[in-house]
Short mmCIF file of C-alpha atoms in Angstrom, two decimals:
data_model
loop_
_atom_site.label_atom_id
_atom_site.label_comp_id
_atom_site.label_asym_id
_atom_site.label_seq_id
_atom_site.Cartn_x
_atom_site.Cartn_y
_atom_site.Cartn_z
CA MET A 1 12.29 -11.53 15.26
CA SER A 2 11.00 -8.13 14.51
CA LEU A 3 7.89 -7.41 12.58
CA ILE A 4 9.92 -6.01 9.53
CA GLN A 5 12.11 -9.31 9.38
CA GLN A 6 8.86 -11.14 9.23
CA ILE A 7 7.65 -9.46 6.71
CA ILE A 8 10.90 -10.16 4.92
CA GLU A 9 10.72 -13.38 5.31
CA ARG A 10 7.21 -13.54 4.47
CA ALA A 11 8.11 -12.34 1.29
CA LYS A 12 11.07 -14.58 0.58
CA SER A 13 9.28 -17.77 1.10
CA ASN A 14 6.82 -17.07 -1.47
CA LYS A 15 8.81 -15.27 -4.12
CA GLN A 16 6.35 -11.99 -6.29
CA ARG A 17 7.31 -10.61 -9.30
CA ILE A 18 7.40 -6.67 -8.54
CA VAL A 19 8.31 -3.87 -10.77
CA LEU A 20 10.07 -0.81 -10.57
CA PRO A 21 9.80 1.28 -12.97
CA GLU A 22 12.44 3.92 -12.07
CA ALA A 23 15.41 1.65 -12.46
CA THR A 24 17.87 4.22 -13.44
CA GLU A 25 17.20 6.33 -9.98
CA GLU A 26 20.68 5.70 -7.99
CA ARG A 27 18.61 4.68 -4.81
CA THR A 28 16.18 1.87 -6.18
CA LEU A 29 18.77 0.75 -8.62
CA ARG A 30 20.26 -0.47 -5.12
CA ALA A 31 17.87 -1.16 -3.38
CA ALA A 32 17.20 -3.41 -6.03
CA ASP A 33 20.61 -4.85 -6.33
CA ARG A 34 20.35 -5.91 -2.11
CA VAL A 35 16.75 -7.60 -3.19
CA LEU A 36 18.04 -9.85 -5.49
CA ALA A 37 20.70 -10.43 -3.53
CA ASP A 38 18.65 -11.84 -0.51
CA ASP A 39 16.59 -13.68 -2.80
CA MET A 40 13.34 -11.66 -1.62
CA ALA A 41 11.57 -10.71 -4.92
CA ASP A 42 11.56 -10.97 -8.68
CA LEU A 43 12.59 -8.03 -10.05
CA ILE A 44 11.34 -6.17 -13.84
CA LEU A 45 13.39 -2.89 -13.95
CA ILE A 46 11.93 -0.87 -16.69
CA GLY A 47 14.69 1.92 -18.11
CA ASN A 48 17.87 1.19 -21.00
CA PRO A 49 19.26 -1.44 -20.49
CA GLU A 50 22.48 -0.41 -21.20
CA GLU A 51 22.19 2.60 -18.86
CA ILE A 52 21.24 0.53 -15.95
CA HIS A 53 23.85 -1.88 -16.97
CA ALA A 54 26.62 1.32 -16.97
CA LEU A 55 24.97 2.19 -13.58
CA ALA A 56 25.43 -1.32 -12.02
CA ASP A 57 28.76 -1.21 -12.77
CA LYS A 58 29.58 2.62 -11.89
CA TRP A 59 27.89 1.73 -8.38
CA GLU A 60 29.64 -1.66 -8.05
CA LEU A 61 26.14 -3.89 -7.69
CA LYS A 62 27.20 -7.37 -8.29
CA HIS A 63 23.36 -9.21 -8.70
CA ILE A 64 20.89 -6.46 -11.07
CA ASP A 65 21.91 -9.36 -13.84
CA LYS A 66 19.74 -11.47 -11.88
CA ALA A 67 16.48 -8.98 -12.84
CA THR A 68 14.37 -8.94 -16.22
CA LEU A 69 15.07 -5.48 -17.61
CA ILE A 70 12.74 -3.99 -19.88
CA ASP A 71 13.65 -1.36 -22.53
CA PRO A 72 10.33 0.95 -22.45
CA GLU A 73 11.60 2.51 -26.11
CA ASN A 74 12.16 -1.18 -27.56
CA ASN A 75 9.51 -3.26 -26.02
CA THR A 76 8.28 -5.98 -28.29
CA LYS A 77 4.71 -6.22 -26.23
CA SER A 78 5.12 -2.40 -27.44
CA GLU A 79 2.25 -2.31 -29.72
CA GLU A 80 -0.15 -5.34 -27.60
CA TYR A 81 0.33 -3.30 -24.73
CA ALA A 82 -1.33 0.35 -26.52
CA GLN A 83 -4.07 -1.89 -28.30
CA LEU A 84 -5.36 -2.87 -24.73
CA LEU A 85 -4.79 0.11 -23.41
CA ALA A 86 -6.64 1.75 -26.07
CA GLU A 87 -9.67 -0.70 -25.71
CA LEU A 88 -9.27 -0.18 -21.53
CA ARG A 89 -9.53 4.03 -21.83
CA LYS A 90 -11.63 4.24 -25.02
CA LYS A 91 -14.79 5.70 -23.31
CA LYS A 92 -12.33 8.62 -22.10
CA GLY A 93 -11.33 9.23 -25.57
CA MET A 94 -8.19 7.72 -25.56
CA THR A 95 -7.05 7.36 -29.19
CA ILE A 96 -4.27 4.28 -30.09
CA GLU A 97 -1.80 7.17 -31.15
CA GLN A 98 -2.02 8.17 -27.42
CA ALA A 99 -1.61 5.02 -25.85
CA ARG A 100 1.32 4.05 -28.07
CA GLU A 101 3.00 6.91 -26.52
CA LEU A 102 1.42 6.40 -23.07
CA VAL A 103 2.75 2.66 -22.56
CA LYS A 104 6.88 4.18 -23.43
CA ASN A 105 5.84 5.74 -19.77
CA PRO A 106 7.74 3.20 -17.34
CA LEU A 107 4.81 3.69 -14.74
CA TYR A 108 2.05 3.33 -17.25
CA LEU A 109 4.20 0.37 -18.62
CA GLY A 110 4.69 -1.68 -15.18
CA CYS A 111 0.86 -1.50 -14.91
CA MET A 112 0.70 -3.06 -18.42
CA ILE A 113 2.58 -5.59 -16.87
CA ILE A 114 0.39 -6.33 -13.85
CA LYS A 115 -2.64 -6.15 -15.81
CA THR A 116 -1.44 -8.89 -18.70
CA GLU A 117 -0.30 -10.85 -15.96
CA GLY A 118 3.33 -10.24 -15.93
CA ALA A 119 3.99 -9.09 -12.84
CA ASP A 120 2.33 -9.12 -9.10
CA GLY A 121 3.06 -5.29 -7.90
CA GLN A 122 4.86 -1.78 -8.80
CA ILE A 123 6.52 0.25 -6.61
CA SER A 124 7.67 3.82 -7.57
CA GLY A 125 7.58 7.71 -6.11
CA ALA A 126 11.65 8.40 -5.63
CA LEU A 127 11.26 10.24 -8.93
CA SER A 128 7.31 10.69 -9.23
CA THR A 129 4.48 12.08 -7.60
CA THR A 130 1.84 10.36 -5.67
CA GLY A 131 -0.41 11.41 -8.37
CA GLU A 132 2.11 9.92 -10.97
CA THR A 133 1.98 6.74 -9.32
CA LEU A 134 -1.72 6.63 -8.40
CA ARG A 135 -3.24 7.48 -12.30
CA PRO A 136 -2.01 5.22 -14.51
CA ALA A 137 -2.73 1.90 -11.62
CA LEU A 138 -6.64 3.77 -11.08
CA GLN A 139 -6.45 4.05 -14.90
CA ILE A 140 -5.55 0.48 -15.83
CA ILE A 141 -5.12 -1.51 -12.63
CA LYS A 142 -8.30 -0.18 -11.27
CA CYS A 143 -9.60 -0.94 -7.66
CA ALA A 144 -10.51 -4.15 -6.02
CA PRO A 145 -13.79 -5.95 -6.13
CA GLY A 146 -16.50 -4.01 -3.82
CA ILE A 147 -13.45 -0.99 -3.53
CA THR A 148 -13.89 2.40 -4.97
CA CYS A 149 -11.35 4.56 -3.23
CA VAL A 150 -7.52 4.33 -2.69
CA SER A 151 -6.51 4.45 0.97
CA GLY A 152 -3.29 4.85 2.69
CA ALA A 153 -2.51 2.40 5.75
CA MET A 154 0.28 2.60 8.25
CA LEU A 155 1.86 -0.14 10.29
CA LEU A 156 3.20 1.60 13.63
CA ILE A 157 4.90 -0.30 15.99
CA THR A 158 5.36 1.03 19.42
CA LYS A 159 7.26 0.25 22.86
CA LYS A 160 4.21 -0.59 24.35
CA PRO A 161 3.18 -4.58 23.72
CA GLU A 162 0.10 -4.41 26.08
CA PHE A 163 -1.54 -2.52 23.08
CA GLY A 164 -2.66 -3.38 19.69
CA GLU A 165 -0.88 -6.62 18.57
CA ASN A 166 2.01 -6.71 21.27
CA GLY A 167 2.43 -3.00 20.54
CA VAL A 168 1.69 -2.99 16.66
CA LEU A 169 -0.86 -1.44 15.03
CA VAL A 170 -2.17 -1.10 11.59
CA VAL A 171 -3.91 2.42 11.32
CA GLY A 172 -5.38 4.30 8.07
CA ASP A 173 -6.36 6.44 6.19
CA VAL A 174 -3.92 8.55 6.85
CA ALA A 175 -2.63 9.48 3.49
CA VAL A 176 -4.90 9.36 0.42
CA THR A 177 -8.79 10.47 0.93
CA PRO A 178 -9.41 13.80 2.92
CA MET A 179 -12.92 13.21 4.07
CA PRO A 180 -14.50 9.98 2.91
CA ASP A 181 -17.70 9.17 3.41
CA ALA A 182 -19.72 6.62 5.40
CA ALA A 183 -19.27 3.86 2.41
CA GLN A 184 -15.63 5.06 1.59
CA LEU A 185 -15.08 5.08 5.31
CA SER A 186 -16.11 1.13 5.79
CA GLN A 187 -13.98 0.25 2.54
CA ILE A 188 -11.35 2.12 4.48
CA ALA A 189 -11.78 -0.04 7.47
CA VAL A 190 -12.11 -3.63 5.04
CA CYS A 191 -9.04 -2.94 3.68
CA THR A 192 -6.92 -2.05 6.70
CA ALA A 193 -7.98 -4.60 8.18
CA GLN A 194 -6.81 -6.79 5.25
CA THR A 195 -3.68 -4.96 5.25
CA ALA A 196 -3.31 -5.90 8.64
CA ARG A 197 -3.32 -9.97 8.15
CA SER A 198 -1.69 -10.09 4.44
CA VAL A 199 1.21 -7.23 5.69
CA ALA A 200 1.34 -7.41 9.09
CA GLY A 201 0.79 -10.83 9.53
CA PHE A 202 -2.28 -10.85 12.76
CA ASP A 203 -4.65 -13.82 12.46
CA ASP A 204 -7.35 -12.11 13.94
CA PRO A 205 -7.98 -8.30 13.09
CA ARG A 206 -10.04 -6.25 15.30
CA VAL A 207 -11.05 -2.77 14.03
CA ALA A 208 -12.26 -0.25 15.86
CA MET A 209 -13.43 3.01 13.94
CA LEU A 210 -12.32 5.89 16.22
CA SER A 211 -14.48 8.98 17.36
CA PHE A 212 -14.91 11.60 19.60
CA SER A 213 -17.76 9.26 20.89
CA THR A 214 -18.03 5.95 22.12
CA LYS A 215 -21.39 4.60 21.71
CA GLY A 216 -23.93 7.45 21.98
CA SER A 217 -22.05 9.70 24.33
CA ALA A 218 -22.16 12.54 22.05
CA THR A 219 -23.86 13.42 18.98
CA HIS A 220 -22.97 14.88 15.99
CA GLU A 221 -23.40 14.29 12.04
CA VAL A 222 -19.65 13.02 11.97
CA VAL A 223 -20.79 10.48 15.00
CA ASP A 224 -23.17 9.29 12.63
CA LYS A 225 -20.92 8.90 9.73
CA VAL A 226 -18.73 6.98 11.48
CA ILE A 227 -21.67 4.60 13.01
CA GLU A 228 -23.04 4.11 9.32
CA ALA A 229 -19.81 3.04 7.97
CA THR A 230 -19.35 0.58 10.88
CA ARG A 231 -22.63 -1.17 9.61
CA LEU A 232 -21.38 -0.82 6.14
CA ALA A 233 -18.32 -2.56 6.79
CA ARG A 234 -20.31 -5.62 8.15
CA GLU A 235 -22.28 -5.54 5.29
CA LEU A 236 -19.03 -5.38 3.08
CA ASN A 237 -17.29 -8.09 5.31
CA PRO A 238 -19.37 -10.59 7.46
CA GLU A 239 -16.78 -11.91 8.93
CA LEU A 240 -14.87 -8.51 10.11
CA LYS A 241 -14.53 -8.16 13.69
CA ILE A 242 -15.51 -3.86 14.17
CA ASP A 243 -17.18 -2.07 16.48
CA GLY A 244 -17.54 1.75 16.66
CA GLU A 245 -18.59 4.28 17.65
CA LEU A 246 -14.98 4.36 19.78
CA GLN A 247 -12.95 7.05 21.35
CA ALA A 248 -9.24 5.99 21.26
CA ASP A 249 -8.85 4.79 24.59
CA ALA A 250 -12.12 3.35 25.14
CA ALA A 251 -10.78 1.05 21.80
CA LEU A 252 -7.48 0.44 23.07
CA VAL A 253 -7.21 0.17 27.15
CA PRO A 254 -9.39 -3.14 28.67
CA SER A 255 -10.25 -1.06 31.79
CA VAL A 256 -11.53 1.97 29.75
CA GLY A 257 -13.69 -0.02 27.03
CA ASN A 258 -15.12 -2.44 29.27
CA LYS A 259 -16.22 0.76 31.50
CA LYS A 260 -17.63 2.51 28.37
CA ALA A 261 -18.50 -0.15 25.94
CA PRO A 262 -19.55 -3.14 27.92
CA GLY A 263 -20.04 -6.45 25.72
CA SER A 264 -18.16 -5.15 22.67
CA ASP A 265 -15.84 -7.72 21.54
CA ILE A 266 -13.32 -4.86 20.31
CA ALA A 267 -13.39 -2.34 23.14
CA GLY A 268 -10.06 -2.13 24.79
CA LYS A 269 -8.65 -4.83 22.24
CA ALA A 270 -8.49 -2.91 19.21
CA ASN A 271 -4.78 -4.03 16.99
CA VAL A 272 -6.43 -2.24 13.47
CA LEU A 273 -8.37 1.73 13.86
CA VAL A 274 -9.93 3.74 11.65
CA PHE A 275 -10.18 6.91 11.76
CA PRO A 276 -13.08 9.59 10.32
CA ASN A 277 -10.83 11.34 8.08
CA LEU A 278 -7.30 11.84 6.38
CA GLU A 279 -6.98 15.17 8.76
CA VAL A 280 -7.63 13.24 12.10
CA GLY A 281 -5.15 10.09 10.73
CA ASN A 282 -2.41 12.17 9.71
CA ILE A 283 -2.22 14.13 12.98
CA ALA A 284 -2.77 10.89 14.76
CA TYR A 285 -0.10 8.80 13.60
CA LYS A 286 2.62 11.89 13.35
CA LEU A 287 2.13 12.55 16.76
CA VAL A 288 2.27 8.83 18.31
CA GLN A 289 5.57 8.47 15.83
CA ARG A 290 6.97 11.39 17.79
CA LEU A 291 5.78 11.69 21.74
CA GLY A 292 5.76 8.37 21.50
CA ASP A 293 8.61 7.45 19.39
CA ALA A 294 6.89 4.84 17.99
CA ILE A 295 7.96 3.27 13.94
CA ALA A 296 6.18 4.09 11.61
CA VAL A 297 6.70 2.19 8.11
CA GLY A 298 4.09 3.58 5.08
CA PRO A 299 1.72 4.62 3.67
CA ILE A 300 0.49 1.42 2.10
CA LEU A 301 -1.65 2.04 -0.84
CA GLN A 302 -4.66 -0.27 -0.31
CA GLY A 303 -8.08 -0.54 -2.88
CA ILE A 304 -6.33 -1.40 -5.31
CA ALA A 305 -6.71 -4.58 -7.04
CA ARG A 306 -3.16 -5.27 -7.59
CA PRO A 307 -0.86 -3.73 -5.28
CA VAL A 308 0.80 -0.20 -6.37
CA ASN A 309 2.84 1.33 -3.76
CA ASP A 310 4.54 4.98 -3.60
CA LEU A 311 7.52 6.09 -2.10
CA SER A 312 8.62 9.46 -0.91
CA ARG A 313 10.62 11.13 -2.93
CA GLY A 314 13.03 11.76 0.01
CA CYS A 315 13.02 7.79 0.47
CA SER A 316 16.27 5.95 0.96
CA VAL A 317 17.67 2.63 -0.04
CA ASP A 318 16.24 0.96 3.36
CA ASP A 319 12.56 2.40 2.72
CA ILE A 320 12.63 0.73 -1.12
CA TYR A 321 14.01 -2.02 0.06
CA TYR A 322 11.68 -2.84 2.79
CA LEU A 323 8.34 -2.06 0.53
CA VAL A 324 9.55 -4.05 -2.03
CA ALA A 325 8.73 -6.91 0.98
CA ILE A 326 5.44 -5.51 2.09
CA THR A 327 4.45 -4.94 -1.57
CA ALA A 328 4.86 -8.67 -2.10
CA CYS A 329 3.00 -9.74 0.66
CA GLN A 330 0.53 -7.77 -0.54
CA ALA A 331 0.28 -9.51 -3.61
CA MET A 332 -0.08 -12.96 -2.12
CA ASP A 333 -2.79 -11.88 -0.25
CA ALA A 334 -4.16 -10.21 -3.99
CA LYS A 335 -4.18 -13.58 -5.27
#
């Protein structure tokens, strides 16, 4: 069974409540119909119910009636949500009038549903920018305890079973924080290991903190940052299996790891790779994807107290369907 199929089956085994706030968008509605047909998640669709039903009829979608439909313009909980939002944002100067308008915005409304425990996760981005997706999540749901930065992980499914976890690697950050400091990098390490466990199903995440140096082979302030981040990550999660600084070959190849970092429990055995900054991470995963013919799944947003994930505006129906499964797996772990 492929990793993607394993993720789907895990989602089906413990159905979560996932919000799709862009429910009148064609790809989103088609993916929703497929999710409901496969009984993979309980969906909350935000949009005008008459329009959603009309579009479902137009596109011959047979399962939309299984979803909960919420009209943002005519929602019985609007005032409750507005009062809570105004309270959450009062230090930022938000008025109740502003809050009443914002809870009509599907992206804010979805996050309010999650905040009040009416749903477990949200996916948007087919119509919205990353900023529009993240802003309400960070204002309302906020970061997970002990975490102050959001990051993005990627699943790399390679044709090299000798590396990672039978050819699968989880890498981060590839999407959000351009130049993390040591504290942020330590959080990215902890979150990426958690994604490896909750989404990729790794029983034993082994984290390598990557650099151009292995155990003092080079000296530079950017190497010092990775060494400090490794120390801080151990403080954040004493049970985390982590080592650094390691070069990529020392992290992945046993013979190189034994030579460059003798005695390391991670060198040559890593299945989670943490890049020193976003520039390195984004370039690296795209090179592996294109030159190594690997499948890249993500980015998967991490660090938010409840999962909120971001689609590309060029996404496919398959992309949305798979991200529902991924978000459901994250949601199980976040409870």
